Amino acid sequence: MAETIKVHIPEHLRAGIYSNIANIQVSKNEVILDFIFAKPEEATLVSRVVLSLEHAKSLEKVLSNVLKDK
């Protein structure tokens, strides 16, 4: 049976953060996802997420399944 985990979402993250560019770096142990908001004359890194390689592969499968019918 799957364990239920209560996730606390800080107030400043509840609305989400918009990104229109993603930069991905991969090493043998981890994947770094940089999410960037680019405007015509500047770009700002809005979030950096570091995943283990195993977690990134799991995320890839989930995203593929969710997006395949869109």
mmCIF file with all atom_site columns, N, CA and C in Angstrom:
data_model
loop_
_atom_site.group_PDB
_atom_site.id
_atom_site.type_symbol
_atom_site.label_atom_id
_atom_site.label_alt_id
_atom_site.label_comp_id
_atom_site.label_asym_id
_atom_site.label_entity_id
_atom_site.label_seq_id
_atom_site.pdbx_PDB_ins_code
_atom_site.Cartn_x
_atom_site.Cartn_y
_atom_site.Cartn_z
_atom_site.occupancy
_atom_site.B_iso_or_equiv
_atom_site.pdbx_formal_charge
_atom_site.auth_seq_id
_atom_site.auth_comp_id
_atom_site.auth_asym_id
_atom_site.auth_atom_id
_atom_site.pdbx_PDB_model_num
ATOM 1   N N  . MET A 1 1  ? 0.848  -1.182 0.000   1.00 0.00 ? 1  MET A N  1
ATOM 2   C CA . MET A 1 1  ? 0.000  0.000  0.000   1.00 0.00 ? 1  MET A CA 1
ATOM 3   C C  . MET A 1 1  ? 0.889  1.239  0.000   1.00 0.00 ? 1  MET A C  1
ATOM 4   N N  . ALA A 1 2  ? 0.541  2.213  -0.791  1.00 0.00 ? 2  ALA A N  1
ATOM 5   C CA . ALA A 1 2  ? 1.326  3.445  -0.887  1.00 0.00 ? 2  ALA A CA 1
ATOM 6   C C  . ALA A 1 2  ? 1.142  4.291  0.363   1.00 0.00 ? 2  ALA A C  1
ATOM 7   N N  . GLU A 1 3  ? 2.237  4.855  0.826   1.00 0.00 ? 3  GLU A N  1
ATOM 8   C CA . GLU A 1 3  ? 2.212  5.728  2.001   1.00 0.00 ? 3  GLU A CA 1
ATOM 9   C C  . GLU A 1 3  ? 1.729  7.114  1.590   1.00 0.00 ? 3  GLU A C  1
ATOM 10  N N  . THR A 1 4  ? 0.881  7.712  2.413   1.00 0.00 ? 4  THR A N  1
ATOM 11  C CA . THR A 1 4  ? 0.403  9.064  2.168   1.00 0.00 ? 4  THR A CA 1
ATOM 12  C C  . THR A 1 4  ? 1.334  10.050 2.852   1.00 0.00 ? 4  THR A C  1
ATOM 13  N N  . ILE A 1 5  ? 1.770  11.040 2.100   1.00 0.00 ? 5  ILE A N  1
ATOM 14  C CA . ILE A 1 5  ? 2.659  12.067 2.648   1.00 0.00 ? 5  ILE A CA 1
ATOM 15  C C  . ILE A 1 5  ? 1.965  13.408 2.501   1.00 0.00 ? 5  ILE A C  1
ATOM 16  N N  . LYS A 1 6  ? 1.855  14.131 3.590   1.00 0.00 ? 6  LYS A N  1
ATOM 17  C CA . LYS A 1 6  ? 1.281  15.471 3.550   1.00 0.00 ? 6  LYS A CA 1
ATOM 18  C C  . LYS A 1 6  ? 2.375  16.439 3.098   1.00 0.00 ? 6  LYS A C  1
ATOM 19  N N  . VAL A 1 7  ? 2.116  17.170 2.023   1.00 0.00 ? 7  VAL A N  1
ATOM 20  C CA . VAL A 1 7  ? 3.103  18.094 1.463   1.00 0.00 ? 7  VAL A CA 1
ATOM 21  C C  . VAL A 1 7  ? 2.707  19.514 1.818   1.00 0.00 ? 7  VAL A C  1
ATOM 22  N N  . HIS A 1 8  ? 3.632  20.240 2.448   1.00 0.00 ? 8  HIS A N  1
ATOM 23  C CA . HIS A 1 8  ? 3.423  21.652 2.757   1.00 0.00 ? 8  HIS A CA 1
ATOM 24  C C  . HIS A 1 8  ? 3.916  22.478 1.575   1.00 0.00 ? 8  HIS A C  1
ATOM 25  N N  . ILE A 1 9  ? 3.066  23.342 1.049   1.00 0.00 ? 9  ILE A N  1
ATOM 26  C CA . ILE A 1 9  ? 3.454  24.228 -0.049  1.00 0.00 ? 9  ILE A CA 1
ATOM 27  C C  . ILE A 1 9  ? 3.560  25.645 0.502   1.00 0.00 ? 9  ILE A C  1
ATOM 28  N N  . PRO A 1 10 ? 4.779  26.209 0.548   1.00 0.00 ? 10 PRO A N  1
ATOM 29  C CA . PRO A 1 10 ? 4.941  27.570 1.058   1.00 0.00 ? 10 PRO A CA 1
ATOM 30  C C  . PRO A 1 10 ? 4.086  28.564 0.265   1.00 0.00 ? 10 PRO A C  1
ATOM 31  N N  . GLU A 1 11 ? 3.633  29.579 0.932   1.00 0.00 ? 11 GLU A N  1
ATOM 32  C CA . GLU A 1 11 ? 2.751  30.584 0.335   1.00 0.00 ? 11 GLU A CA 1
ATOM 33  C C  . GLU A 1 11 ? 3.302  31.139 -0.979  1.00 0.00 ? 11 GLU A C  1
ATOM 34  N N  . HIS A 1 12 ? 4.602  31.441 -1.021  1.00 0.00 ? 12 HIS A N  1
ATOM 35  C CA . HIS A 1 12 ? 5.171  32.066 -2.221  1.00 0.00 ? 12 HIS A CA 1
ATOM 36  C C  . HIS A 1 12 ? 5.234  31.123 -3.431  1.00 0.00 ? 12 HIS A C  1
ATOM 37  N N  . LEU A 1 13 ? 4.978  29.832 -3.229  1.00 0.00 ? 13 LEU A N  1
ATOM 38  C CA . LEU A 1 13 ? 4.999  28.878 -4.340  1.00 0.00 ? 13 LEU A CA 1
ATOM 39  C C  . LEU A 1 13 ? 3.607  28.414 -4.763  1.00 0.00 ? 13 LEU A C  1
ATOM 40  N N  . ARG A 1 14 ? 2.599  28.782 -4.031  1.00 0.00 ? 14 ARG A N  1
ATOM 41  C CA . ARG A 1 14 ? 1.248  28.262 -4.292  1.00 0.00 ? 14 ARG A CA 1
ATOM 42  C C  . ARG A 1 14 ? 0.692  28.650 -5.648  1.00 0.00 ? 14 ARG A C  1
ATOM 43  N N  . ALA A 1 15 ? 1.016  29.805 -6.153  1.00 0.00 ? 15 ALA A N  1
ATOM 44  C CA . ALA A 1 15 ? 0.498  30.232 -7.456  1.00 0.00 ? 15 ALA A CA 1
ATOM 45  C C  . ALA A 1 15 ? 1.308  29.632 -8.610  1.00 0.00 ? 15 ALA A C  1
ATOM 46  N N  . GLY A 1 16 ? 2.459  29.054 -8.317  1.00 0.00 ? 16 GLY A N  1
ATOM 47  C CA . GLY A 1 16 ? 3.323  28.524 -9.356  1.00 0.00 ? 16 GLY A CA 1
ATOM 48  C C  . GLY A 1 16 ? 4.278  29.580 -9.872  1.00 0.00 ? 16 GLY A C  1
ATOM 49  N N  . ILE A 1 17 ? 5.242  29.134 -10.656 1.00 0.00 ? 17 ILE A N  1
ATOM 50  C CA . ILE A 1 17 ? 6.245  30.023 -11.239 1.00 0.00 ? 17 ILE A CA 1
ATOM 51  C C  . ILE A 1 17 ? 6.269  29.753 -12.733 1.00 0.00 ? 17 ILE A C  1
ATOM 52  N N  . TYR A 1 18 ? 6.130  30.790 -13.542 1.00 0.00 ? 18 TYR A N  1
ATOM 53  C CA . TYR A 1 18 ? 6.091  30.625 -14.994 1.00 0.00 ? 18 TYR A CA 1
ATOM 54  C C  . TYR A 1 18 ? 7.495  30.541 -15.578 1.00 0.00 ? 18 TYR A C  1
ATOM 55  N N  . SER A 1 19 ? 7.662  29.602 -16.500 1.00 0.00 ? 19 SER A N  1
ATOM 56  C CA . SER A 1 19 ? 8.924  29.433 -17.214 1.00 0.00 ? 19 SER A CA 1
ATOM 57  C C  . SER A 1 19 ? 8.616  29.195 -18.683 1.00 0.00 ? 19 SER A C  1
ATOM 58  N N  . ASN A 1 20 ? 9.381  29.820 -19.572 1.00 0.00 ? 20 ASN A N  1
ATOM 59  C CA . ASN A 1 20 ? 9.194  29.561 -20.994 1.00 0.00 ? 20 ASN A CA 1
ATOM 60  C C  . ASN A 1 20 ? 10.442 28.968 -21.655 1.00 0.00 ? 20 ASN A C  1
ATOM 61  N N  . ILE A 1 21 ? 11.454 28.676 -20.847 1.00 0.00 ? 21 ILE A N  1
ATOM 62  C CA . ILE A 1 21 ? 12.661 27.995 -21.328 1.00 0.00 ? 21 ILE A CA 1
ATOM 63  C C  . ILE A 1 21 ? 13.108 27.010 -20.242 1.00 0.00 ? 21 ILE A C  1
ATOM 64  N N  . ALA A 1 22 ? 13.542 25.840 -20.671 1.00 0.00 ? 22 ALA A N  1
ATOM 65  C CA . ALA A 1 22 ? 14.137 24.875 -19.747 1.00 0.00 ? 22 ALA A CA 1
ATOM 66  C C  . ALA A 1 22 ? 15.503 24.475 -20.299 1.00 0.00 ? 22 ALA A C  1
ATOM 67  N N  . ASN A 1 23 ? 16.487 24.474 -19.427 1.00 0.00 ? 23 ASN A N  1
ATOM 68  C CA . ASN A 1 23 ? 17.831 24.039 -19.790 1.00 0.00 ? 23 ASN A CA 1
ATOM 69  C C  . ASN A 1 23 ? 18.125 22.787 -18.966 1.00 0.00 ? 23 ASN A C  1
ATOM 70  N N  . ILE A 1 24 ? 18.623 21.742 -19.606 1.00 0.00 ? 24 ILE A N  1
ATOM 71  C CA . ILE A 1 24 ? 18.851 20.473 -18.926 1.00 0.00 ? 24 ILE A CA 1
ATOM 72  C C  . ILE A 1 24 ? 20.318 20.089 -19.027 1.00 0.00 ? 24 ILE A C  1
ATOM 73  N N  . GLN A 1 25 ? 20.911 19.767 -17.870 1.00 0.00 ? 25 GLN A N  1
ATOM 74  C CA . GLN A 1 25 ? 22.286 19.285 -17.815 1.00 0.00 ? 25 GLN A CA 1
ATOM 75  C C  . GLN A 1 25 ? 22.257 17.890 -17.205 1.00 0.00 ? 25 GLN A C  1
ATOM 76  N N  . VAL A 1 26 ? 23.007 16.957 -17.798 1.00 0.00 ? 26 VAL A N  1
ATOM 77  C CA . VAL A 1 26 ? 22.995 15.571 -17.336 1.00 0.00 ? 26 VAL A CA 1
ATOM 78  C C  . VAL A 1 26 ? 24.416 15.103 -17.067 1.00 0.00 ? 26 VAL A C  1
ATOM 79  N N  . SER A 1 27 ? 24.600 14.496 -15.904 1.00 0.00 ? 27 SER A N  1
ATOM 80  C CA . SER A 1 27 ? 25.865 13.834 -15.596 1.00 0.00 ? 27 SER A CA 1
ATOM 81  C C  . SER A 1 27 ? 25.552 12.360 -15.348 1.00 0.00 ? 27 SER A C  1
ATOM 82  N N  . LYS A 1 28 ? 26.541 11.583 -14.960 1.00 0.00 ? 28 LYS A N  1
ATOM 83  C CA . LYS A 1 28 ? 26.273 10.157 -14.746 1.00 0.00 ? 28 LYS A CA 1
ATOM 84  C C  . LYS A 1 28 ? 25.448 9.898  -13.487 1.00 0.00 ? 28 LYS A C  1
ATOM 85  N N  . ASN A 1 29 ? 25.353 10.887 -12.589 1.00 0.00 ? 29 ASN A N  1
ATOM 86  C CA . ASN A 1 29 ? 24.619 10.688 -11.340 1.00 0.00 ? 29 ASN A CA 1
ATOM 87  C C  . ASN A 1 29 ? 23.381 11.548 -11.170 1.00 0.00 ? 29 ASN A C  1
ATOM 88  N N  . GLU A 1 30 ? 23.291 12.642 -11.905 1.00 0.00 ? 30 GLU A N  1
ATOM 89  C CA . GLU A 1 30 ? 22.166 13.548 -11.675 1.00 0.00 ? 30 GLU A CA 1
ATOM 90  C C  . GLU A 1 30 ? 21.774 14.323 -12.922 1.00 0.00 ? 30 GLU A C  1
ATOM 91  N N  . VAL A 1 31 ? 20.572 14.900 -12.828 1.00 0.00 ? 31 VAL A N  1
ATOM 92  C CA . VAL A 1 31 ? 20.040 15.751 -13.881 1.00 0.00 ? 31 VAL A CA 1
ATOM 93  C C  . VAL A 1 31 ? 19.684 17.084 -13.237 1.00 0.00 ? 31 VAL A C  1
ATOM 94  N N  . ILE A 1 32 ? 20.127 18.178 -13.860 1.00 0.00 ? 32 ILE A N  1
ATOM 95  C CA . ILE A 1 32 ? 19.819 19.510 -13.356 1.00 0.00 ? 32 ILE A CA 1
ATOM 96  C C  . ILE A 1 32 ? 18.877 20.172 -14.356 1.00 0.00 ? 32 ILE A C  1
ATOM 97  N N  . LEU A 1 33 ? 17.713 20.578 -13.859 1.00 0.00 ? 33 LEU A N  1
ATOM 98  C CA . LEU A 1 33 ? 16.718 21.265 -14.674 1.00 0.00 ? 33 LEU A CA 1
ATOM 99  C C  . LEU A 1 33 ? 16.709 22.728 -14.266 1.00 0.00 ? 33 LEU A C  1
ATOM 100 N N  . ASP A 1 34 ? 17.084 23.602 -15.167 1.00 0.00 ? 34 ASP A N  1
ATOM 101 C CA . ASP A 1 34 ? 17.006 25.044 -14.936 1.00 0.00 ? 34 ASP A CA 1
ATOM 102 C C  . ASP A 1 34 ? 15.790 25.568 -15.683 1.00 0.00 ? 34 ASP A C  1
ATOM 103 N N  . PHE A 1 35 ? 14.888 26.212 -14.958 1.00 0.00 ? 35 PHE A N  1
ATOM 104 C CA . PHE A 1 35 ? 13.702 26.812 -15.551 1.00 0.00 ? 35 PHE A CA 1
ATOM 105 C C  . PHE A 1 35 ? 13.911 28.321 -15.600 1.00 0.00 ? 35 PHE A C  1
ATOM 106 N N  . ILE A 1 36 ? 13.713 28.892 -16.775 1.00 0.00 ? 36 ILE A N  1
ATOM 107 C CA . ILE A 1 36 ? 14.053 30.287 -17.044 1.00 0.00 ? 36 ILE A CA 1
ATOM 108 C C  . ILE A 1 36 ? 12.833 31.013 -17.590 1.00 0.00 ? 36 ILE A C  1
ATOM 109 N N  . PHE A 1 37 ? 12.656 32.252 -17.158 1.00 0.00 ? 37 PHE A N  1
ATOM 110 C CA . PHE A 1 37 ? 11.635 33.120 -17.736 1.00 0.00 ? 37 PHE A CA 1
ATOM 111 C C  . PHE A 1 37 ? 12.366 34.145 -18.584 1.00 0.00 ? 37 PHE A C  1
ATOM 112 N N  . ALA A 1 38 ? 12.159 34.083 -19.904 1.00 0.00 ? 38 ALA A N  1
ATOM 113 C CA . ALA A 1 38 ? 12.836 34.982 -20.830 1.00 0.00 ? 38 ALA A CA 1
ATOM 114 C C  . ALA A 1 38 ? 11.865 36.028 -21.341 1.00 0.00 ? 38 ALA A C  1
ATOM 115 N N  . LYS A 1 39 ? 12.312 37.273 -21.278 1.00 0.00 ? 39 LYS A N  1
ATOM 116 C CA . LYS A 1 39 ? 11.609 38.408 -21.865 1.00 0.00 ? 39 LYS A CA 1
ATOM 117 C C  . LYS A 1 39 ? 12.481 38.902 -23.009 1.00 0.00 ? 39 LYS A C  1
ATOM 118 N N  . PRO A 1 40 ? 11.992 39.818 -23.842 1.00 0.00 ? 40 PRO A N  1
ATOM 119 C CA . PRO A 1 40 ? 12.775 40.238 -25.010 1.00 0.00 ? 40 PRO A CA 1
ATOM 120 C C  . PRO A 1 40 ? 14.219 40.657 -24.722 1.00 0.00 ? 40 PRO A C  1
ATOM 121 N N  . GLU A 1 41 ? 14.475 41.327 -23.618 1.00 0.00 ? 41 GLU A N  1
ATOM 122 C CA . GLU A 1 41 ? 15.836 41.820 -23.408 1.00 0.00 ? 41 GLU A CA 1
ATOM 123 C C  . GLU A 1 41 ? 16.528 41.254 -22.175 1.00 0.00 ? 41 GLU A C  1
ATOM 124 N N  . GLU A 1 42 ? 15.887 40.306 -21.495 1.00 0.00 ? 42 GLU A N  1
ATOM 125 C CA . GLU A 1 42 ? 16.538 39.699 -20.334 1.00 0.00 ? 42 GLU A CA 1
ATOM 126 C C  . GLU A 1 42 ? 15.908 38.353 -20.027 1.00 0.00 ? 42 GLU A C  1
ATOM 127 N N  . ALA A 1 43 ? 16.644 37.541 -19.303 1.00 0.00 ? 43 ALA A N  1
ATOM 128 C CA . ALA A 1 43 ? 16.151 36.237 -18.878 1.00 0.00 ? 43 ALA A CA 1
ATOM 129 C C  . ALA A 1 43 ? 16.542 36.040 -17.415 1.00 0.00 ? 43 ALA A C  1
ATOM 130 N N  . THR A 1 44 ? 15.653 35.384 -16.667 1.00 0.00 ? 44 THR A N  1
ATOM 131 C CA . THR A 1 44 ? 15.887 35.159 -15.241 1.00 0.00 ? 44 THR A CA 1
ATOM 132 C C  . THR A 1 44 ? 15.683 33.691 -14.909 1.00 0.00 ? 44 THR A C  1
ATOM 133 N N  . LEU A 1 45 ? 16.631 33.097 -14.209 1.00 0.00 ? 45 LEU A N  1
ATOM 134 C CA . LEU A 1 45 ? 16.461 31.744 -13.695 1.00 0.00 ? 45 LEU A CA 1
ATOM 135 C C  . LEU A 1 45 ? 15.415 31.808 -12.589 1.00 0.00 ? 45 LEU A C  1
ATOM 136 N N  . VAL A 1 46 ? 14.310 31.084 -12.747 1.00 0.00 ? 46 VAL A N  1
ATOM 137 C CA . VAL A 1 46 ? 13.242 31.134 -11.754 1.00 0.00 ? 46 VAL A CA 1
ATOM 138 C C  . VAL A 1 46 ? 13.240 29.911 -10.844 1.00 0.00 ? 46 VAL A C  1
ATOM 139 N N  . SER A 1 47 ? 13.881 28.823 -11.298 1.00 0.00 ? 47 SER A N  1
ATOM 140 C CA . SER A 1 47 ? 13.953 27.635 -10.456 1.00 0.00 ? 47 SER A CA 1
ATOM 141 C C  . SER A 1 47 ? 15.025 26.693 -10.981 1.00 0.00 ? 47 SER A C  1
ATOM 142 N N  . ARG A 1 48 ? 15.714 26.028 -10.074 1.00 0.00 ? 48 ARG A N  1
ATOM 143 C CA . ARG A 1 48 ? 16.676 24.979 -10.426 1.00 0.00 ? 48 ARG A CA 1
ATOM 144 C C  . ARG A 1 48 ? 16.297 23.746 -9.616  1.00 0.00 ? 48 ARG A C  1
ATOM 145 N N  . VAL A 1 49 ? 16.102 22.634 -10.322 1.00 0.00 ? 49 VAL A N  1
ATOM 146 C CA . VAL A 1 49 ? 15.736 21.382 -9.666  1.00 0.00 ? 49 VAL A CA 1
ATOM 147 C C  . VAL A 1 49 ? 16.814 20.360 -9.996  1.00 0.00 ? 49 VAL A C  1
ATOM 148 N N  . VAL A 1 50 ? 17.375 19.741 -8.962  1.00 0.00 ? 50 VAL A N  1
ATOM 149 C CA . VAL A 1 50 ? 18.403 18.723 -9.138  1.00 0.00 ? 50 VAL A CA 1
ATOM 150 C C  . VAL A 1 50 ? 17.780 17.376 -8.780  1.00 0.00 ? 50 VAL A C  1
ATOM 151 N N  . LEU A 1 51 ? 17.849 16.443 -9.735  1.00 0.00 ? 51 LEU A N  1
ATOM 152 C CA . LEU A 1 51 ? 17.261 15.113 -9.550  1.00 0.00 ? 51 LEU A CA 1
ATOM 153 C C  . LEU A 1 51 ? 18.329 14.043 -9.657  1.00 0.00 ? 51 LEU A C  1
ATOM 154 N N  . SER A 1 52 ? 18.147 12.943 -8.929  1.00 0.00 ? 52 SER A N  1
ATOM 155 C CA . SER A 1 52 ? 18.995 11.780 -9.172  1.00 0.00 ? 52 SER A CA 1
ATOM 156 C C  . SER A 1 52 ? 18.653 11.261 -10.563 1.00 0.00 ? 52 SER A C  1
ATOM 157 N N  . LEU A 1 53 ? 19.561 10.556 -11.179 1.00 0.00 ? 53 LEU A N  1
ATOM 158 C CA . LEU A 1 53 ? 19.323 10.012 -12.505 1.00 0.00 ? 53 LEU A CA 1
ATOM 159 C C  . LEU A 1 53 ? 18.105 9.081  -12.488 1.00 0.00 ? 53 LEU A C  1
ATOM 160 N N  . GLU A 1 54 ? 17.975 8.286  -11.446 1.00 0.00 ? 54 GLU A N  1
ATOM 161 C CA . GLU A 1 54 ? 16.835 7.365  -11.317 1.00 0.00 ? 54 GLU A CA 1
ATOM 162 C C  . GLU A 1 54 ? 15.513 8.132  -11.239 1.00 0.00 ? 54 GLU A C  1
ATOM 163 N N  . HIS A 1 55 ? 15.481 9.186  -10.444 1.00 0.00 ? 55 HIS A N  1
ATOM 164 C CA . HIS A 1 55 ? 14.265 9.992  -10.325 1.00 0.00 ? 55 HIS A CA 1
ATOM 165 C C  . HIS A 1 55 ? 13.938 10.675 -11.646 1.00 0.00 ? 55 HIS A C  1
ATOM 166 N N  . ALA A 1 56 ? 14.934 11.162 -12.359 1.00 0.00 ? 56 ALA A N  1
ATOM 167 C CA . ALA A 1 56 ? 14.715 11.815 -13.654 1.00 0.00 ? 56 ALA A CA 1
ATOM 168 C C  . ALA A 1 56 ? 14.122 10.833 -14.663 1.00 0.00 ? 56 ALA A C  1
ATOM 169 N N  . LYS A 1 57 ? 14.600 9.594  -14.664 1.00 0.00 ? 57 LYS A N  1
ATOM 170 C CA . LYS A 1 57 ? 14.049 8.584  -15.572 1.00 0.00 ? 57 LYS A CA 1
ATOM 171 C C  . LYS A 1 57 ? 12.596 8.279  -15.226 1.00 0.00 ? 57 LYS A C  1
ATOM 172 N N  . SER A 1 58 ? 12.286 8.231  -13.949 1.00 0.00 ? 58 SER A N  1
ATOM 173 C CA . SER A 1 58 ? 10.904 8.027  -13.511 1.00 0.00 ? 58 SER A CA 1
ATOM 174 C C  . SER A 1 58 ? 10.020 9.192  -13.945 1.00 0.00 ? 58 SER A C  1
ATOM 175 N N  . LEU A 1 59 ? 10.525 10.419 -13.787 1.00 0.00 ? 59 LEU A N  1
ATOM 176 C CA . LEU A 1 59 ? 9.788  11.609 -14.218 1.00 0.00 ? 59 LEU A CA 1
ATOM 177 C C  . LEU A 1 59 ? 9.549  11.584 -15.726 1.00 0.00 ? 59 LEU A C  1
ATOM 178 N N  . GLU A 1 60 ? 10.553 11.167 -16.479 1.00 0.00 ? 60 GLU A N  1
ATOM 179 C CA . GLU A 1 60 ? 10.412 11.072 -17.939 1.00 0.00 ? 60 GLU A CA 1
ATOM 180 C C  . GLU A 1 60 ? 9.252  10.140 -18.308 1.00 0.00 ? 60 GLU A C  1
ATOM 181 N N  . LYS A 1 61 ? 9.154  9.004  -17.654 1.00 0.00 ? 61 LYS A N  1
ATOM 182 C CA . LYS A 1 61 ? 8.075  8.055  -17.952 1.00 0.00 ? 61 LYS A CA 1
ATOM 183 C C  . LYS A 1 61 ? 6.710  8.646  -17.623 1.00 0.00 ? 61 LYS A C  1
ATOM 184 N N  . VAL A 1 62 ? 6.608  9.278  -16.472 1.00 0.00 ? 62 VAL A N  1
ATOM 185 C CA . VAL A 1 62 ? 5.330  9.872  -16.062 1.00 0.00 ? 62 VAL A CA 1
ATOM 186 C C  . VAL A 1 62 ? 4.921  10.979 -17.028 1.00 0.00 ? 62 VAL A C  1
ATOM 187 N N  . LEU A 1 63 ? 5.843  11.875 -17.367 1.00 0.00 ? 63 LEU A N  1
ATOM 188 C CA . LEU A 1 63 ? 5.544  12.958 -18.309 1.00 0.00 ? 63 LEU A CA 1
ATOM 189 C C  . LEU A 1 63 ? 5.140  12.408 -19.669 1.00 0.00 ? 63 LEU A C  1
ATOM 190 N N  . SER A 1 64 ? 5.824  11.401 -20.129 1.00 0.00 ? 64 SER A N  1
ATOM 191 C CA . SER A 1 64 ? 5.502  10.801 -21.420 1.00 0.00 ? 64 SER A CA 1
ATOM 192 C C  . SER A 1 64 ? 4.080  10.246 -21.424 1.00 0.00 ? 64 SER A C  1
ATOM 193 N N  . ASN A 1 65 ? 3.706  9.554  -20.365 1.00 0.00 ? 65 ASN A N  1
ATOM 194 C CA . ASN A 1 65 ? 2.358  8.989  -20.267 1.00 0.00 ? 65 ASN A CA 1
ATOM 195 C C  . ASN A 1 65 ? 1.295  10.084 -20.177 1.00 0.00 ? 65 ASN A C  1
ATOM 196 N N  . VAL A 1 66 ? 1.561  11.118 -19.423 1.00 0.00 ? 66 VAL A N  1
ATOM 197 C CA . VAL A 1 66 ? 0.593  12.184 -19.234 1.00 0.00 ? 66 VAL A CA 1
ATOM 198 C C  . VAL A 1 66 ? 0.401  12.989 -20.524 1.00 0.00 ? 66 VAL A C  1
ATOM 199 N N  . LEU A 1 67 ? 1.482  13.210 -21.264 1.00 0.00 ? 67 LEU A N  1
ATOM 200 C CA . LEU A 1 67 ? 1.438  14.073 -22.437 1.00 0.00 ? 67 LEU A CA 1
ATOM 201 C C  . LEU A 1 67 ? 1.125  13.356 -23.748 1.00 0.00 ? 67 LEU A C  1
ATOM 202 N N  . LYS A 1 68 ? 1.145  12.042 -23.773 1.00 0.00 ? 68 LYS A N  1
ATOM 203 C CA . LYS A 1 68 ? 0.997  11.339 -25.045 1.00 0.00 ? 68 LYS A CA 1
ATOM 204 C C  . LYS A 1 68 ? -0.353 11.565 -25.725 1.00 0.00 ? 68 LYS A C  1
ATOM 205 N N  . ASP A 1 69 ? -1.394 11.831 -24.972 1.00 0.00 ? 69 ASP A N  1
ATOM 206 C CA . ASP A 1 69 ? -2.717 12.036 -25.557 1.00 0.00 ? 69 ASP A CA 1
ATOM 207 C C  . ASP A 1 69 ? -3.096 13.509 -25.697 1.00 0.00 ? 69 ASP A C  1
ATOM 208 N N  . LYS A 1 70 ? -2.181 14.410 -25.461 1.00 0.00 ? 70 LYS A N  1
ATOM 209 C CA . LYS A 1 70 ? -2.486 15.855 -25.524 1.00 0.00 ? 70 LYS A CA 1
ATOM 210 C C  . LYS A 1 70 ? -2.232 16.404 -26.892 1.00 0.00 ? 70 LYS A C  1
#
